[in-house]
Short mmCIF file of C-alpha atoms in Angstrom, two decimals:
data_model
loop_
_atom_site.label_atom_id
_atom_site.label_comp_id
_atom_site.label_asym_id
_atom_site.label_seq_id
_atom_site.Cartn_x
_atom_site.Cartn_y
_atom_site.Cartn_z
CA MET A 1042 76.62 122.79 136.81
CA ARG A 1043 75.07 119.59 138.14
CA ALA A 1044 75.42 117.93 134.74
CA LEU A 1045 79.08 118.95 134.50
CA LEU A 1046 79.80 117.65 138.00
CA GLY A 1047 78.08 114.39 137.13
CA HIS A 1048 80.25 114.17 134.03
CA HIS A 1049 83.42 114.58 136.12
CA TRP A 1050 82.20 112.05 138.68
CA ARG A 1051 81.57 109.41 136.04
CA ARG A 1052 84.98 110.00 134.46
CA HIS A 1053 87.05 109.97 137.64
CA ARG A 1054 85.16 108.08 140.37
CA ALA A 1055 86.93 104.74 139.90
CA VAL A 1056 90.37 106.36 140.00
CA LEU A 1057 89.39 108.45 143.01
CA LEU A 1058 88.31 105.40 144.99
CA VAL A 1059 91.56 103.59 144.20
CA LEU A 1060 93.65 106.62 145.17
CA ALA A 1061 91.70 107.09 148.41
CA ALA A 1062 92.20 103.45 149.34
CA GLY A 1063 95.92 103.82 148.63
CA MET A 1064 96.15 106.92 150.83
CA ALA A 1065 94.35 105.26 153.73
CA LEU A 1066 96.35 102.04 153.49
CA PHE A 1067 99.69 103.85 153.28
CA GLU A 1068 99.05 106.00 156.35
CA TRP A 1069 97.82 102.96 158.25
CA VAL A 1070 101.06 101.12 157.39
CA ILE A 1071 103.08 104.10 158.65
CA THR A 1072 101.46 103.69 162.07
CA ARG A 1073 102.58 100.06 162.05
CA ILE A 1074 106.25 100.89 161.43
CA ALA A 1075 106.56 104.01 163.61
CA PRO A 1076 109.27 103.18 166.18
CA GLU A 1077 108.80 102.91 169.90
CA ALA A 1078 110.96 105.18 172.07
CA GLU A 1079 113.68 102.53 172.55
CA GLN A 1080 113.84 101.75 168.83
CA ALA A 1081 114.06 105.44 167.95
CA GLU A 1082 116.95 105.97 170.36
CA ALA A 1083 118.85 103.02 168.90
CA MET A 1084 118.39 104.40 165.38
CA ARG A 1085 119.62 107.85 166.46
CA ARG A 1086 122.73 106.33 168.02
CA PHE A 1087 123.48 104.39 164.85
CA ILE A 1088 123.16 107.50 162.66
CA ALA A 1089 125.38 109.46 165.08
CA LEU A 1090 128.17 106.91 164.50
CA LEU A 1091 128.28 107.63 160.76
CA PRO A 1092 131.08 109.82 159.32
CA ALA A 1093 130.53 113.57 159.52
CA PRO A 1094 129.57 114.09 155.83
CA MET A 1095 126.96 111.35 156.06
CA THR A 1096 125.69 112.67 159.39
CA THR A 1097 125.08 116.02 157.70
CA LEU A 1098 123.30 114.31 154.83
CA PHE A 1099 121.08 112.41 157.25
CA SER A 1100 120.47 115.36 159.57
CA GLU A 1101 116.81 115.62 158.55
CA LEU A 1102 116.38 111.88 158.97
CA LEU A 1103 117.91 112.15 162.43
CA GLU A 1104 115.32 114.77 163.33
CA ASN A 1105 112.53 112.52 162.09
CA VAL A 1106 113.71 109.40 163.97
CA SER A 1107 110.83 109.30 166.42
CA ALA A 1108 107.27 108.08 166.35
CA GLN A 1109 106.09 111.65 165.82
CA GLY A 1110 108.63 112.26 163.06
CA ILE A 1111 107.84 109.06 161.16
CA LEU A 1112 104.09 109.64 161.38
CA ALA A 1113 104.53 113.20 160.10
CA PHE A 1114 106.83 111.99 157.33
CA GLY A 1115 103.99 109.74 156.19
CA TYR A 1116 102.30 112.85 154.81
CA ALA A 1117 105.45 114.14 153.06
CA HIS A 1118 106.52 110.77 151.63
CA PRO A 1119 106.65 110.69 147.80
CA PHE A 1120 103.93 108.03 147.64
CA PRO A 1121 100.99 110.06 149.02
CA LEU A 1122 102.33 113.15 147.24
CA LEU A 1123 102.30 111.16 143.99
CA LEU A 1124 98.72 110.00 144.55
CA MET A 1125 97.49 113.53 145.18
CA SER A 1126 99.48 114.75 142.18
CA LEU A 1127 97.82 112.14 139.98
CA TRP A 1128 94.37 113.30 141.03
CA THR A 1129 95.19 116.99 140.71
CA ILE A 1130 96.73 116.69 137.25
CA ARG A 1131 94.22 114.15 135.92
CA VAL A 1132 91.14 116.23 136.76
CA SER A 1133 92.54 119.62 135.74
CA ALA A 1134 94.02 118.38 132.46
CA GLY A 1135 90.99 116.31 131.51
CA ALA A 1136 88.38 118.92 132.37
CA LEU A 1137 89.52 121.66 129.99
CA ALA A 1138 92.41 120.83 127.66
CA GLY A 1139 91.36 117.18 127.50
CA GLU A 1140 87.83 117.99 126.39
CA ILE A 1141 89.17 120.39 123.75
CA GLY A 1142 91.66 117.86 122.43
CA GLN A 1143 89.03 115.11 122.16
CA GLY A 1144 86.53 117.42 120.50
CA THR A 1145 83.94 116.85 123.23
CA MET A 1146 84.21 120.48 124.36
CA ASP A 1147 82.20 121.38 121.24
CA LEU A 1148 79.28 119.39 122.63
CA LEU A 1149 79.71 120.64 126.20
CA ALA A 1150 80.06 124.27 125.13
CA ALA A 1151 76.92 123.97 122.99
CA ARG A 1152 74.88 123.70 126.17
CA PRO A 1153 73.52 126.93 127.69
CA VAL A 1154 76.35 127.01 130.24
CA SER A 1155 78.90 129.78 130.61
CA ARG A 1156 82.59 129.04 130.25
CA ALA A 1157 83.10 130.05 133.86
CA ARG A 1158 80.92 127.12 134.91
CA HIS A 1159 83.17 124.69 133.07
CA VAL A 1160 86.14 125.93 135.09
CA GLY A 1161 84.03 126.08 138.25
CA ALA A 1162 82.85 122.49 137.85
CA ALA A 1163 86.43 121.33 137.32
CA LEU A 1164 87.50 123.25 140.43
CA VAL A 1165 84.72 121.74 142.56
CA ALA A 1166 85.56 118.22 141.35
CA LEU A 1167 89.25 118.79 142.03
CA LEU A 1168 88.74 120.16 145.55
CA ALA A 1169 86.14 117.53 146.45
CA GLY A 1170 88.57 114.81 145.44
CA LEU A 1171 91.34 116.38 147.53
CA VAL A 1172 89.02 116.46 150.54
CA ILE A 1173 88.27 112.76 150.04
CA LEU A 1174 91.96 111.88 149.61
CA THR A 1175 93.18 113.81 152.65
CA GLY A 1176 90.23 112.52 154.65
CA ALA A 1177 91.19 108.98 153.67
CA ALA A 1178 94.78 109.63 154.73
CA TRP A 1179 93.68 110.94 158.11
CA SER A 1180 91.29 108.01 158.54
CA GLY A 1181 94.17 105.60 157.90
CA THR A 1182 96.25 107.34 160.56
CA ALA A 1183 93.37 107.42 163.04
CA LEU A 1184 92.55 103.75 162.49
CA GLY A 1185 96.20 102.78 162.85
CA LEU A 1186 96.66 104.76 166.05
CA ALA A 1187 93.47 103.28 167.48
CA GLY A 1188 95.06 99.84 167.23
CA ARG A 1189 98.57 100.87 168.27
CA ARG A 1190 99.12 103.82 170.57
CA VAL A 1191 102.48 105.32 169.60
CA ALA A 1192 103.95 108.08 171.77
CA ASP A 1193 100.41 108.90 172.94
CA ILE A 1194 99.77 111.12 169.89
CA PRO A 1195 96.00 111.71 169.49
CA PRO A 1196 94.65 111.22 165.95
CA GLY A 1197 93.14 114.70 166.04
CA ASP A 1198 96.63 116.20 165.87
CA PHE A 1199 96.91 114.96 162.30
CA ALA A 1200 93.80 116.74 161.01
CA PRO A 1201 95.64 120.08 160.45
CA LEU A 1202 98.43 118.14 158.75
CA ALA A 1203 95.98 116.51 156.34
CA ALA A 1204 94.35 119.90 155.73
CA MET A 1205 97.70 121.48 154.84
CA ALA A 1206 98.41 118.64 152.40
CA GLY A 1207 95.07 119.38 150.77
CA LEU A 1208 95.86 123.11 150.62
CA LEU A 1209 99.24 122.39 149.03
CA PHE A 1210 97.61 120.47 146.21
CA ALA A 1211 94.80 123.01 145.93
CA ALA A 1212 97.59 125.46 145.03
CA PHE A 1213 99.02 123.02 142.50
CA GLY A 1214 95.48 122.41 141.29
CA GLY A 1215 94.97 126.10 140.61
CA LEU A 1216 98.19 126.17 138.61
CA ALA A 1217 97.19 123.01 136.73
CA LEU A 1218 93.77 124.49 135.87
CA ALA A 1219 95.46 127.63 134.53
CA VAL A 1220 97.74 125.46 132.40
CA SER A 1221 94.82 123.35 131.18
CA ALA A 1222 92.81 126.46 130.32
CA ALA A 1223 95.58 127.59 127.98
CA ARG A 1224 96.38 124.24 126.28
CA ARG A 1225 94.67 122.29 123.52
CA THR A 1226 95.33 118.69 124.56
CA ALA A 1227 95.44 116.77 127.81
CA GLY A 1228 98.94 115.53 127.01
CA GLU A 1229 100.31 119.07 126.85
CA ALA A 1230 98.56 120.06 130.08
CA ILE A 1231 99.76 116.93 131.89
CA ALA A 1232 103.35 117.46 130.80
CA VAL A 1233 103.47 121.08 131.96
CA SER A 1234 101.57 120.48 135.21
CA ALA A 1235 103.64 117.43 136.11
CA GLY A 1236 106.77 119.45 135.40
CA LEU A 1237 105.61 122.17 137.81
CA VAL A 1238 104.99 119.67 140.62
CA ALA A 1239 108.18 117.69 140.02
CA GLY A 1240 110.30 120.82 139.63
CA SER A 1241 108.91 122.26 142.83
CA PHE A 1242 109.63 119.03 144.70
CA VAL A 1243 113.21 118.78 143.40
CA LEU A 1244 113.93 122.43 144.14
CA ASP A 1245 112.74 122.04 147.72
CA TYR A 1246 114.80 118.88 148.24
CA VAL A 1247 118.02 120.18 146.68
CA ALA A 1248 117.75 123.58 148.37
CA ARG A 1249 117.64 121.87 151.77
CA LEU A 1250 120.85 119.98 151.02
CA TRP A 1251 122.87 122.55 149.04
CA ALA A 1252 123.48 125.82 150.88
CA PRO A 1253 124.29 127.99 147.80
CA ILE A 1254 120.72 127.69 146.51
CA ALA A 1255 118.98 127.58 149.90
CA PRO A 1256 117.36 131.03 149.37
CA LEU A 1257 115.61 129.65 146.27
CA ARG A 1258 113.67 127.18 148.38
CA ARG A 1259 110.95 129.76 149.00
CA LEU A 1260 110.09 129.49 145.28
CA SER A 1261 108.92 125.90 145.86
CA LEU A 1262 105.40 125.36 147.15
CA PHE A 1263 106.66 122.35 149.08
CA ALA A 1264 108.66 124.74 151.26
CA TYR A 1265 105.35 125.84 152.80
CA PHE A 1266 104.31 122.31 153.72
CA GLN A 1267 106.35 121.10 156.69
CA PRO A 1268 104.52 118.18 158.32
CA LEU A 1269 106.74 117.82 161.40
CA VAL A 1270 106.52 121.55 162.15
CA VAL A 1271 102.74 121.44 161.77
CA LEU A 1272 102.50 118.43 164.06
CA ARG A 1273 104.72 119.98 166.74
CA HIS A 1274 103.83 123.66 166.57
CA GLY A 1275 100.62 123.92 164.59
CA VAL A 1276 99.83 125.52 161.25
CA ALA A 1277 101.78 128.67 160.37
CA ALA A 1278 99.56 131.49 159.12
CA ALA A 1279 102.26 132.57 156.64
CA ASP A 1280 102.28 129.12 155.01
CA VAL A 1281 98.51 129.12 154.71
CA ALA A 1282 98.59 132.62 153.20
CA VAL A 1283 101.14 131.65 150.54
CA LEU A 1284 99.43 128.43 149.47
CA ALA A 1285 95.94 129.94 149.54
CA GLY A 1286 97.20 132.99 147.64
CA VAL A 1287 98.75 130.87 144.90
CA ALA A 1288 95.58 128.76 144.65
CA LEU A 1289 93.38 131.86 144.38
CA VAL A 1290 95.50 133.77 141.86
CA ALA A 1291 96.09 130.72 139.65
CA THR A 1292 92.40 129.78 139.70
CA LEU A 1293 91.38 133.32 138.76
CA ALA A 1294 93.89 133.12 135.90
CA ALA A 1295 92.22 129.90 134.73
CA PHE A 1296 88.81 131.61 134.67
CA VAL A 1297 90.16 134.59 132.72
CA VAL A 1298 92.19 132.57 130.20
CA PHE A 1299 89.40 130.07 129.48
CA SER A 1300 86.80 132.82 129.07
CA LYS A 1301 88.84 134.51 126.33
CA ARG A 1302 90.47 131.64 124.46
CA ASP A 1303 89.43 130.05 121.17
CA LEU A 1304 87.90 126.62 121.77
#
């Protein structure tokens, strides 16, 4: 297992450091642009003057027009979601399907290591990277708030938010590992996994805007990651149960599929 983890570290460490720096810098920048109370009130008044259809369209933005809302949105912005997606898909696709496609799995599998350990090593590398990325994001927020107190929000309030972001991508990571365990090339695994993440994001976004498909929102994993709700009311046990359940079931599927497939 140690050799496999070392293999993953050598393959992905440079990318992980770049992604972590991007996460920290982005969240730090968000603390710089979070509005003061007077600025937030002026923005709300401007949005309220828009025509009714546009006011409806910007209803979620209106709710987020506050220092608390902007800081929470920093964890749901497409940029940090993209960085975590890149890590999740890169590691899962490269660890199983990628090694098979390159032919290097023949060498790795020739070692006296069970197939379960290959999946386990990929899972450990994936989760460790997510911990580093979410920790970097929280550090950027904490550092930014230390230099600019906005709405007297303590940095500790963002730790559960960062943890939920990590749990969200642990669920996607489990799905991506299951996909990788069943595919023969990294390209195939990346395409399917990226489609799952993008489709889930689009479904969540559209379902919030278009009432006829609103009930379908629960099918998106992003529906169980609501940063502003977490920041204001804490973590919902039901959201944790859904994301953790998906991560567990999908990861178990990856172990089963990879143990039985032809390499």
